[in-house]
Tab-separated table of C-alpha atoms in Angstrom:
chain	number	residue	atom	x	y	z
A	15	MET	CA	3.269	-2.016	20.083
A	16	ASN	CA	3.941	-5.623	20.902
A	17	GLY	CA	0.537	-6.727	19.639
A	18	VAL	CA	-0.903	-9.773	17.917
A	19	HIS	CA	-0.639	-7.950	14.597
A	20	ASP	CA	3.160	-8.387	14.783
A	21	MET	CA	2.919	-11.997	13.658
A	22	GLY	CA	6.207	-12.766	11.984
A	23	GLY	CA	7.556	-16.052	13.387
A	24	MET	CA	4.532	-17.030	15.468
A	25	HIS	CA	3.169	-20.567	15.456
A	26	GLY	CA	-0.360	-21.913	15.613
A	27	MET	CA	-2.010	-18.992	13.837
A	28	GLY	CA	-4.272	-21.136	11.711
A	29	PRO	CA	-4.430	-22.239	8.098
A	30	ILE	CA	-3.439	-20.036	5.173
A	31	GLY	CA	-6.555	-20.963	3.227
A	32	HIS	CA	-5.053	-20.528	-0.211
A	33	ASP	CA	-7.460	-20.228	-3.119
A	34	PRO	CA	-5.860	-19.389	-6.471
A	35	ASP	CA	-9.140	-18.011	-7.838
A	36	GLU	CA	-10.263	-16.054	-4.844
A	37	PRO	CA	-12.726	-13.236	-5.535
A	38	ILE	CA	-11.725	-9.688	-4.612
A	39	PHE	CA	-14.629	-9.351	-2.206
A	40	HIS	CA	-16.170	-12.452	-0.635
A	41	HIS	CA	-19.386	-10.672	0.281
A	42	GLU	CA	-21.061	-7.582	-1.044
A	43	TRP	CA	-20.624	-5.808	2.293
A	44	GLU	CA	-16.841	-6.116	2.052
A	45	GLY	CA	-16.800	-4.089	-1.144
A	46	ARG	CA	-19.112	-1.480	0.386
A	47	VAL	CA	-16.811	-1.131	3.407
A	48	TRP	CA	-13.847	-0.725	1.133
A	49	ALA	CA	-15.630	1.893	-0.973
A	50	MET	CA	-16.909	3.855	2.041
A	51	PHE	CA	-13.420	3.881	3.450
A	52	ARG	CA	-12.007	5.298	0.234
A	53	ALA	CA	-14.852	7.759	-0.254
A	54	THR	CA	-14.847	9.304	3.222
A	55	GLY	CA	-11.107	9.951	3.439
A	56	ALA	CA	-11.446	13.680	2.836
A	57	TYR	CA	-13.628	14.031	5.937
A	58	GLY	CA	-10.775	12.888	8.124
A	59	ARG	CA	-8.044	15.066	6.682
A	60	GLY	CA	-5.613	16.011	9.402
A	61	VAL	CA	-7.623	14.092	12.012
A	62	TRP	CA	-7.698	10.417	11.054
A	63	LYS	CA	-3.993	9.892	11.130
A	64	ASN	CA	-2.807	6.383	11.601
A	65	PHE	CA	-5.078	3.679	10.260
A	66	ARG	CA	-2.545	0.971	10.993
A	67	PHE	CA	-2.292	1.933	14.660
A	68	GLU	CA	-6.074	2.015	14.935
A	69	LEU	CA	-6.242	-1.526	13.556
A	70	GLU	CA	-3.549	-2.675	15.960
A	71	GLN	CA	-5.473	-1.259	18.916
A	72	LEU	CA	-8.454	-3.533	18.336
A	73	PRO	CA	-8.659	-5.980	21.254
A	74	PRO	CA	-6.403	-8.939	20.358
A	75	ALA	CA	-9.191	-11.518	20.429
A	76	GLU	CA	-11.255	-9.326	18.112
A	77	TYR	CA	-8.281	-8.666	15.839
A	78	LEU	CA	-7.844	-12.408	15.352
A	79	ARG	CA	-11.562	-13.160	15.081
A	80	MET	CA	-12.628	-10.455	12.660
A	81	PRO	CA	-12.454	-10.951	8.909
A	82	TYR	CA	-10.257	-8.315	7.276
A	83	TYR	CA	-12.955	-5.934	6.141
A	84	GLU	CA	-14.781	-6.140	9.449
A	85	LYS	CA	-11.656	-4.665	11.020
A	86	TRP	CA	-11.740	-1.881	8.470
A	87	PHE	CA	-15.429	-1.320	9.144
A	88	THR	CA	-14.800	-1.129	12.878
A	89	VAL	CA	-12.049	1.458	12.424
A	90	LEU	CA	-14.222	3.427	9.988
A	91	VAL	CA	-17.158	3.503	12.429
A	92	ASN	CA	-14.836	4.483	15.282
A	93	ARG	CA	-13.482	7.343	13.208
A	94	LEU	CA	-16.892	8.579	12.082
A	95	GLU	CA	-18.220	8.481	15.644
A	96	ARG	CA	-15.123	10.106	17.097
A	97	SER	CA	-15.444	12.950	14.590
A	98	ARG	CA	-19.183	13.163	15.427
A	99	PHE	CA	-20.182	12.576	11.808
A	100	ILE	CA	-22.438	9.763	12.981
A	101	THR	CA	-23.654	8.472	16.348
A	102	GLU	CA	-23.987	4.917	17.603
A	103	ALA	CA	-27.721	5.527	17.915
A	104	GLU	CA	-27.948	6.482	14.251
A	105	LEU	CA	-26.066	3.362	13.232
A	106	ALA	CA	-28.267	1.184	15.456
A	107	SER	CA	-31.510	2.629	14.143
A	108	GLY	CA	-30.414	3.284	10.575
A	109	LYS	CA	-32.072	6.696	10.884
A	110	VAL	CA	-30.362	10.058	10.587
A	111	ASP	CA	-30.680	12.314	13.618
A	112	THR	CA	-31.680	15.559	11.932
A	113	SER	CA	-30.763	17.636	14.980
A	114	LEU	CA	-27.067	16.971	14.292
A	115	PRO	CA	-25.039	19.310	12.062
A	116	ARG	CA	-24.420	18.187	8.494
A	117	PRO	CA	-20.888	16.754	8.169
A	118	GLN	CA	-18.395	18.998	6.429
A	119	ALA	CA	-15.049	17.909	4.996
A	120	PRO	CA	-12.234	20.041	6.358
A	121	PRO	CA	-10.306	22.042	3.748
A	122	PRO	CA	-7.183	20.432	2.290
A	123	PRO	CA	-4.165	21.115	4.477
A	124	PRO	CA	-1.506	23.493	3.126
A	125	PRO	CA	1.300	21.782	1.202
A	126	VAL	CA	4.080	20.544	3.439
A	127	PRO	CA	7.622	21.475	2.422
A	128	GLY	CA	9.448	18.373	1.259
A	129	ALA	CA	6.297	16.398	0.487
A	130	ILE	CA	5.936	15.064	-3.076
A	131	PRO	CA	2.309	14.906	-4.262
A	132	GLY	CA	1.207	11.319	-4.763
A	133	ALA	CA	4.295	9.892	-3.102
A	134	SER	CA	5.454	8.879	0.344
A	135	ARG	CA	9.138	9.474	-0.194
A	136	LEU	CA	10.180	13.006	0.779
A	137	ASP	CA	12.105	15.510	-1.238
A	138	LEU	CA	14.358	16.440	1.658
A	139	LYS	CA	18.106	16.292	2.001
A	140	VAL	CA	18.949	14.298	5.088
A	141	ARG	CA	22.365	12.747	5.622
A	142	ALA	CA	22.347	8.955	5.557
A	143	ARG	CA	23.622	7.454	8.793
A	144	TYR	CA	24.311	4.080	7.175
A	145	ARG	CA	25.586	2.899	3.807
A	146	THR	CA	24.896	-0.076	1.606
A	147	GLY	CA	26.916	-3.103	2.701
A	148	GLN	CA	27.176	-1.938	6.291
A	149	SER	CA	26.416	-4.308	9.161
A	150	ILE	CA	23.702	-3.089	11.492
A	151	ARG	CA	21.496	-4.454	14.220
A	152	GLY	CA	17.759	-4.077	14.703
A	153	ARG	CA	17.356	-2.076	17.907
A	154	ASN	CA	15.953	-3.814	20.948
A	155	ILE	CA	13.166	-1.314	21.534
A	156	HIS	CA	9.524	-1.889	22.434
A	157	PRO	CA	7.485	1.187	21.527
A	158	GLU	CA	3.916	1.186	22.853
A	159	GLY	CA	2.715	3.014	19.758
A	160	HIS	CA	2.715	1.952	16.124
A	161	THR	CA	6.093	0.821	14.845
A	162	ARG	CA	7.343	-0.703	11.618
A	163	LEU	CA	10.110	-2.569	13.424
A	164	PRO	CA	8.849	-6.145	13.731
A	165	ARG	CA	9.772	-8.007	16.896
A	166	TYR	CA	11.533	-10.795	15.051
A	167	VAL	CA	14.397	-8.550	13.913
A	168	ARG	CA	14.971	-6.725	17.211
A	169	GLY	CA	18.474	-7.363	18.469
A	170	LYS	CA	19.305	-9.238	15.255
A	171	ARG	CA	22.249	-8.469	13.012
A	172	GLY	CA	21.737	-7.656	9.343
A	173	VAL	CA	23.332	-5.952	6.370
A	174	ILE	CA	22.027	-2.900	4.510
A	175	THR	CA	21.359	-3.843	0.895
A	176	ARG	CA	19.664	-0.698	-0.413
A	177	ASP	CA	19.132	2.923	0.583
A	178	HIS	CA	15.633	4.090	-0.446
A	179	GLY	CA	16.081	7.780	0.334
A	180	VAL	CA	14.242	9.922	2.859
A	181	TRP	CA	10.835	9.149	4.380
A	182	ALA	CA	8.772	10.315	7.341
A	183	LEU	CA	9.015	7.953	10.274
A	184	GLN	CA	5.669	6.171	10.723
A	185	ASP	CA	6.210	5.170	14.349
A	186	THR	CA	3.657	7.031	16.443
A	187	ASP	CA	5.645	7.350	19.658
A	188	ALA	CA	8.100	9.610	17.868
A	189	ALA	CA	6.026	11.035	15.043
A	190	GLY	CA	5.502	14.722	14.610
A	191	GLY	CA	3.212	15.215	11.624
A	192	PRO	CA	3.321	14.224	7.980
A	193	VAL	CA	7.061	14.809	7.609
A	194	GLY	CA	7.913	13.937	11.186
A	195	HIS	CA	11.458	12.771	11.754
A	196	PRO	CA	12.516	12.481	8.115
A	197	GLN	CA	15.224	9.857	7.732
A	198	HIS	CA	16.561	7.230	5.374
A	199	VAL	CA	14.772	3.933	4.877
A	200	TYR	CA	16.883	0.930	4.000
A	201	THR	CA	16.317	-2.622	2.945
A	202	VAL	CA	18.137	-4.800	5.439
A	203	ARG	CA	19.030	-8.426	4.782
A	204	PHE	CA	18.844	-10.722	7.779
A	205	ALA	CA	20.212	-14.234	7.375
A	206	ALA	CA	17.426	-16.702	8.173
A	207	ARG	CA	19.739	-18.435	10.665
A	208	GLU	CA	20.414	-15.158	12.484
A	209	LEU	CA	16.642	-14.871	13.012
A	210	TRP	CA	15.607	-18.484	13.537
A	211	GLY	CA	18.722	-20.503	14.299
A	212	THR	CA	19.801	-23.705	12.655
A	213	GLN	CA	16.280	-24.840	11.820
A	214	ALA	CA	16.425	-22.327	8.954
A	215	ALA	CA	18.159	-23.102	5.672
A	216	ALA	CA	21.715	-21.786	5.565
A	217	ARG	CA	21.363	-19.786	2.364
A	218	ASP	CA	17.943	-18.253	3.070
A	219	SER	CA	17.292	-14.709	4.241
A	220	VAL	CA	14.591	-12.210	5.106
A	221	TYR	CA	14.678	-8.675	3.712
A	222	VAL	CA	13.000	-6.024	5.857
A	223	ASP	CA	12.533	-2.315	5.091
A	224	LEU	CA	13.486	-0.271	8.120
A	225	TRP	CA	13.923	3.348	9.114
A	226	GLU	CA	17.171	4.597	10.674
A	227	ASP	CA	15.475	4.893	14.063
A	228	HIS	CA	15.033	1.111	13.985
A	229	LEU	CA	18.737	0.442	13.522
A	230	GLU	CA	22.008	0.704	15.367
A	231	ARG	CA	25.572	-0.094	14.433
A	232	GLY	CA	26.430	-3.699	14.983
B	30	MET	CA	-16.389	-20.452	-1.583
B	31	ALA	CA	-18.099	-23.680	-0.674
B	32	ASN	CA	-20.973	-21.889	1.001
B	33	GLU	CA	-21.694	-19.290	-1.675
B	34	ARG	CA	-25.289	-20.445	-2.123
B	35	SER	CA	-26.205	-20.253	1.526
B	36	ASP	CA	-24.555	-16.820	1.692
B	37	GLU	CA	-26.835	-15.595	-1.039
B	38	THR	CA	-29.814	-16.947	0.835
B	39	ASN	CA	-28.645	-15.198	3.967
B	40	GLU	CA	-28.194	-12.035	1.959
B	41	LEU	CA	-31.834	-12.141	0.872
B	42	ASP	CA	-32.965	-12.704	4.431
B	43	ARG	CA	-30.842	-9.782	5.544
B	44	ARG	CA	-32.326	-7.527	2.901
B	45	ARG	CA	-35.846	-8.333	4.062
B	46	PHE	CA	-34.670	-7.829	7.598
B	47	ILE	CA	-33.156	-4.433	6.972
B	48	SER	CA	-36.089	-3.180	4.916
B	49	GLY	CA	-38.193	-4.081	7.921
B	50	ALA	CA	-35.805	-2.242	10.176
B	51	VAL	CA	-35.838	0.853	8.015
B	52	THR	CA	-39.613	0.971	8.052
B	53	GLY	CA	-39.657	1.159	11.776
B	54	ALA	CA	-38.566	-1.974	13.564
B	55	ALA	CA	-35.615	-0.724	15.572
B	56	GLY	CA	-32.799	-2.740	16.972
B	57	PHE	CA	-31.895	-4.825	13.972
B	58	MET	CA	-28.411	-4.980	15.359
B	59	ALA	CA	-29.568	-7.496	17.870
B	60	GLY	CA	-28.576	-10.942	16.834
B	61	GLY	CA	-26.261	-13.673	17.866
B	62	GLN	CA	-23.202	-15.095	16.281
B	63	ALA	CA	-23.361	-16.793	12.947
B	64	PRO	CA	-20.600	-18.431	10.991
B	65	ILE	CA	-19.089	-16.394	8.197
B	66	HIS	CA	-18.175	-18.386	5.145
B	67	SER	CA	-14.770	-16.882	4.561
B	68	HIS	CA	-12.678	-19.986	4.100
B	69	ALA	CA	-9.510	-18.381	5.448
B	70	GLU	CA	-11.143	-17.893	8.814
B	71	GLU	CA	-13.740	-20.573	8.736
B	72	HIS	CA	-13.158	-21.628	12.306
B	73	GLN	CA	-14.110	-18.161	13.422
B	74	THR	CA	-17.447	-16.435	13.697
B	75	VAL	CA	-18.658	-12.952	13.029
B	76	PRO	CA	-21.657	-11.161	14.445
B	77	ALA	CA	-24.584	-11.827	12.151
B	78	ASP	CA	-25.247	-8.135	11.859
B	79	VAL	CA	-22.093	-7.004	10.068
B	80	ALA	CA	-23.718	-6.896	6.647
B	81	LEU	CA	-26.678	-5.062	8.168
B	82	ARG	CA	-24.525	-2.569	9.981
B	83	VAL	CA	-22.561	-1.893	6.790
B	84	ARG	CA	-25.811	-1.281	4.951
B	85	ALA	CA	-27.041	0.992	7.720
B	86	LEU	CA	-23.816	2.977	7.620
B	87	GLU	CA	-24.041	3.357	3.871
B	88	SER	CA	-27.563	4.712	4.043
B	89	LEU	CA	-26.537	7.120	6.824
B	90	LEU	CA	-23.555	8.427	4.880
B	91	ILE	CA	-25.651	8.870	1.745
B	92	GLU	CA	-28.424	10.650	3.600
B	93	LYS	CA	-25.911	12.922	5.281
B	94	GLY	CA	-24.440	13.786	1.902
B	95	MET	CA	-20.998	12.399	2.717
B	96	VAL	CA	-20.939	9.849	-0.102
B	97	LYS	CA	-23.056	8.985	-3.122
B	98	GLY	CA	-24.219	5.477	-3.893
B	99	GLU	CA	-22.924	5.670	-7.464
B	100	GLN	CA	-19.568	6.828	-6.170
B	101	LEU	CA	-19.339	3.702	-4.004
B	102	ASP	CA	-20.471	1.505	-6.906
B	103	GLU	CA	-17.700	2.953	-9.025
B	104	ILE	CA	-15.020	2.328	-6.394
B	105	VAL	CA	-16.154	-1.265	-5.925
B	106	GLN	CA	-16.228	-1.809	-9.657
B	107	THR	CA	-12.784	-0.301	-10.177
B	108	TYR	CA	-11.163	-2.570	-7.630
B	109	GLN	CA	-13.201	-5.586	-8.663
B	110	ASP	CA	-12.814	-5.333	-12.421
B	111	THR	CA	-10.131	-2.853	-13.482
B	112	ILE	CA	-7.279	-2.923	-11.009
B	113	GLY	CA	-6.016	-6.434	-10.643
B	114	PRO	CA	-3.327	-8.995	-11.409
B	115	ARG	CA	-3.875	-8.759	-15.178
B	116	ASN	CA	-1.995	-5.453	-14.914
B	117	GLY	CA	0.993	-7.064	-13.272
B	118	ALA	CA	0.832	-9.887	-15.813
B	119	ARG	CA	1.307	-7.369	-18.635
B	120	VAL	CA	4.344	-5.940	-16.840
B	121	VAL	CA	5.811	-9.425	-16.500
B	122	ALA	CA	5.131	-10.378	-20.115
B	123	LYS	CA	6.781	-7.213	-21.335
B	124	ALA	CA	9.796	-7.868	-19.122
B	125	TRP	CA	10.082	-11.339	-20.670
B	126	THR	CA	10.012	-10.085	-24.238
B	127	ASP	CA	11.798	-6.739	-24.028
B	128	THR	CA	15.285	-6.840	-22.525
B	129	ALA	CA	15.595	-3.071	-22.260
B	130	TYR	CA	12.224	-2.901	-20.451
B	131	ARG	CA	13.260	-5.676	-18.078
B	132	GLN	CA	16.373	-3.703	-17.235
B	133	ARG	CA	14.354	-0.538	-16.591
B	134	LEU	CA	11.945	-2.544	-14.431
B	135	LEU	CA	14.760	-3.890	-12.282
B	136	THR	CA	16.398	-0.470	-11.987
B	137	ASP	CA	13.317	1.713	-11.401
B	138	ALA	CA	10.199	-0.403	-11.162
B	139	THR	CA	7.844	2.506	-10.389
B	140	ALA	CA	8.770	4.305	-13.620
B	141	ALA	CA	8.803	1.148	-15.745
B	142	ILE	CA	5.366	0.087	-14.463
B	143	ALA	CA	4.031	3.599	-15.082
B	144	GLU	CA	5.098	3.225	-18.739
B	145	LEU	CA	2.249	0.725	-19.042
B	146	GLY	CA	-0.126	3.092	-17.294
B	147	TYR	CA	-0.165	1.464	-13.857
B	148	ALA	CA	0.399	3.844	-10.963
B	149	GLY	CA	-1.322	5.259	-7.914
B	150	ALA	CA	-2.157	4.269	-4.361
B	151	GLN	CA	0.049	1.517	-2.972
B	152	GLY	CA	2.138	1.525	-6.120
B	153	GLU	CA	4.028	4.744	-5.530
B	154	HIS	CA	7.296	3.051	-4.707
B	155	MET	CA	7.717	-0.244	-6.483
B	156	VAL	CA	10.549	-2.766	-6.436
B	157	ALA	CA	10.714	-5.647	-8.932
B	158	LEU	CA	12.221	-8.935	-7.786
B	159	GLU	CA	13.370	-11.366	-10.407
B	160	GLN	CA	13.038	-15.125	-9.986
B	161	THR	CA	16.096	-16.908	-11.371
B	162	PRO	CA	17.332	-20.501	-11.349
B	163	ALA	CA	19.437	-19.533	-8.304
B	164	VAL	CA	17.077	-17.233	-6.352
B	165	HIS	CA	13.419	-17.561	-5.360
B	166	ASN	CA	11.658	-14.502	-3.935
B	167	LEU	CA	8.564	-14.511	-1.718
B	168	VAL	CA	6.626	-11.436	-0.553
B	169	VAL	CA	4.714	-11.018	2.708
B	170	CYS	CA	3.520	-8.256	5.022
B	171	THR	CA	3.871	-9.660	8.533
B	172	LEU	CA	2.515	-6.534	10.243
B	173	CYS	CA	-0.563	-5.945	8.090
B	174	SER	CA	-1.544	-6.388	4.450
B	175	CYS	CA	0.792	-4.239	2.302
B	176	TYR	CA	0.438	-5.190	-1.356
B	177	PRO	CA	1.000	-3.465	-4.724
B	178	TRP	CA	-2.546	-2.461	-5.725
B	179	PRO	CA	-1.936	-0.974	-9.195
B	180	THR	CA	-0.278	-4.153	-10.469
B	181	LEU	CA	-1.955	-6.887	-8.402
B	182	GLY	CA	-5.182	-5.304	-7.139
B	183	LEU	CA	-6.383	-5.802	-3.586
B	184	PRO	CA	-4.739	-8.657	-1.708
B	185	PRO	CA	-6.494	-12.033	-1.462
B	186	ALA	CA	-7.654	-13.164	1.990
B	187	TRP	CA	-4.956	-15.835	2.260
B	188	TYR	CA	-2.237	-13.182	1.874
B	189	LYS	CA	-3.748	-11.349	4.866
B	190	SER	CA	-4.291	-14.525	6.886
B	191	ALA	CA	-2.567	-14.906	10.238
B	192	GLY	CA	-1.212	-18.235	9.008
B	193	TYR	CA	0.610	-16.734	6.044
B	194	ARG	CA	1.799	-13.606	7.848
B	195	SER	CA	3.215	-15.570	10.767
B	196	ARG	CA	4.866	-18.421	8.879
B	197	ALA	CA	6.198	-16.869	5.673
B	198	VAL	CA	9.262	-15.485	7.456
B	199	ILE	CA	10.078	-18.403	9.765
B	200	ASP	CA	9.157	-21.321	7.497
B	201	PRO	CA	8.989	-20.057	3.919
B	202	ARG	CA	9.917	-23.409	2.401
B	203	GLY	CA	7.147	-25.119	4.355
B	204	VAL	CA	4.654	-22.434	3.309
B	205	LEU	CA	5.701	-22.820	-0.322
B	206	ARG	CA	5.249	-26.589	-0.134
B	207	GLU	CA	1.649	-25.943	0.938
B	208	PHE	CA	1.263	-23.922	-2.241
B	209	GLY	CA	2.695	-26.856	-4.184
B	210	VAL	CA	6.047	-25.195	-4.771
B	211	THR	CA	9.236	-27.019	-3.814
B	212	VAL	CA	12.303	-24.822	-3.770
B	213	PRO	CA	15.417	-26.967	-4.229
B	214	ASP	CA	17.978	-26.835	-1.417
B	215	ASP	CA	20.564	-25.199	-3.651
B	216	VAL	CA	18.239	-22.317	-4.500
B	217	GLU	CA	18.480	-19.251	-2.271
B	218	LEU	CA	15.139	-18.242	-0.812
B	219	ARG	CA	14.609	-14.541	-0.144
B	220	VAL	CA	11.551	-13.438	1.822
B	221	TRP	CA	10.603	-9.777	1.495
B	222	ASP	CA	8.621	-8.350	4.422
B	223	SER	CA	6.898	-5.154	3.219
B	224	THR	CA	7.277	-3.231	6.463
B	225	ALA	CA	7.786	0.257	4.982
B	226	GLU	CA	6.237	1.979	1.939
B	227	LEU	CA	8.032	-0.051	-0.724
B	228	ARG	CA	5.821	-2.510	-2.585
B	229	TYR	CA	7.145	-5.623	-4.284
B	230	LEU	CA	6.302	-7.301	-7.582
B	231	VAL	CA	7.870	-10.674	-8.311
B	232	ILE	CA	8.845	-11.365	-11.920
B	233	PRO	CA	8.413	-15.125	-12.344
B	234	GLN	CA	10.644	-17.131	-14.636
B	235	ARG	CA	9.298	-17.425	-18.138
B	236	PRO	CA	7.880	-20.914	-18.528
B	237	GLY	CA	9.352	-23.325	-21.030
B	238	GLY	CA	7.572	-23.970	-24.306
B	239	THR	CA	6.616	-20.328	-24.810
B	240	ASP	CA	9.068	-19.360	-27.543
B	241	GLY	CA	7.345	-17.289	-30.157
B	242	LEU	CA	4.273	-16.519	-28.059
B	243	SER	CA	3.090	-12.929	-28.292
B	244	GLU	CA	3.341	-10.601	-25.321
B	245	ALA	CA	-0.438	-10.789	-24.921
B	246	ALA	CA	-0.411	-14.586	-24.982
B	247	LEU	CA	2.419	-14.656	-22.460
B	248	ALA	CA	0.503	-12.319	-20.130
B	249	GLU	CA	-2.327	-14.858	-20.096
B	250	LEU	CA	0.027	-17.390	-18.509
B	251	VAL	CA	1.054	-15.191	-15.574
B	252	THR	CA	-0.783	-15.919	-12.321
B	253	ARG	CA	-1.288	-13.697	-9.302
B	254	ASP	CA	0.460	-16.294	-7.136
B	255	SER	CA	3.561	-16.215	-9.327
B	256	MET	CA	3.848	-12.439	-8.847
B	257	ILE	CA	3.785	-12.847	-5.053
B	258	GLY	CA	6.292	-15.685	-5.182
B	259	VAL	CA	3.984	-18.476	-3.982
B	260	GLY	CA	3.487	-19.915	-7.456
B	261	ILE	CA	5.674	-20.954	-10.339
B	262	LEU	CA	4.547	-21.132	-13.927
B	263	PRO	CA	4.454	-24.573	-15.502
B	264	ALA	CA	5.967	-25.192	-18.901
B	265	VAL	CA	3.514	-24.941	-21.753
B	266	ALA	CA	2.899	-28.115	-23.712
B	267	PRO	CA	3.762	-27.764	-27.389
B	268	ARG	CA	0.667	-27.140	-29.484
B	269	GLY	CA	2.154	-27.745	-32.901
B	270	GLY	CA	1.915	-24.090	-33.895
B	271	GLN	CA	4.766	-22.030	-35.265
B	272	ALA	CA	7.793	-21.929	-32.987
């Protein structure tokens, strides 16, 4: 989706706020959010599917306002409420509604052919449409769902520098499950001047990892 | 962290507040806007009740048997104390001192990093990028916050800031200047946008004046920033020890 999360190349987005000795969590609650997120994952198996898309669907003003872990907290609460593990009333009162059923984690899904435990890359043979060294172009597409094709490379010409093998497409408009649309992922080199014109340094470049569905010959 | 002290004070107030809420006073969510003291977003505000709501959620999840408090403590502790940039620093130091390891790291970073025991979530598919006198690498995730957890830990707030995410690709030299790093015009700058599932670890150049230092001593010199590409490592002043 063409949302505020797709920030590459935007201006006026505020200071970077670099701190070389930054703590991992700035407040205790941030660590608790992180831990709850990790610890409840099993309850959402097969249901809570695309965290990134859920983040991107936060209202833009909220997305920009919220500190990082508040976004995570918001998505976590949305998920827990959607799955009826908690209610807004329970969260508001801090008291468990004992008339509700006790949450149960769904059983682990059956293994998916081609999936490698503990990895995202797939063990599937899929013919590569492009080869290293080939010129390509980022497609000029504007999916309304989640996509890993940033706006700043759409319509831009690049060169494939590395083939990373076969992966499930993460774009939600096209996705069909955990090994939906398996295809090659490549690192593509875009010259900085192709992306940004002559204000960029002539020898600089941006490397972007893209799925075949994001590319076309060019 | 200029406002650490006042945060702690707020935290105490919140604790009293929530213990009151738990004993019966409903509606502790009510509350206006208060500034949050996260320096990366200091011009922004957050509802005062976030910490309270997080606490309320935790107590709900515990009471419902979905999580255990100790389990959460352990996760926080792991990511606060165990998984962090010291891991990546050991990888870098080994690459500096062991040519064969450096080669393995550049060829198959995931396997080479696993040799040192670092693997797992967000480190499943690693790529090592080597800084050289001719090439400077810089890593960003413009779309979100992708970062190699097993070697660098969780990303710092600045890495996730809108400012860094937006500008690293269009004005990397300007961003680097803000970090105090000037990349000479004749050095090629490569920005790596982690848009897929690959995660990047930058291998900084070994600083001058470190001949003869042990791998462990070298690891001490490696900063988190240098492994993202926003920092370079200064030469070490001679200390009169053995060369």
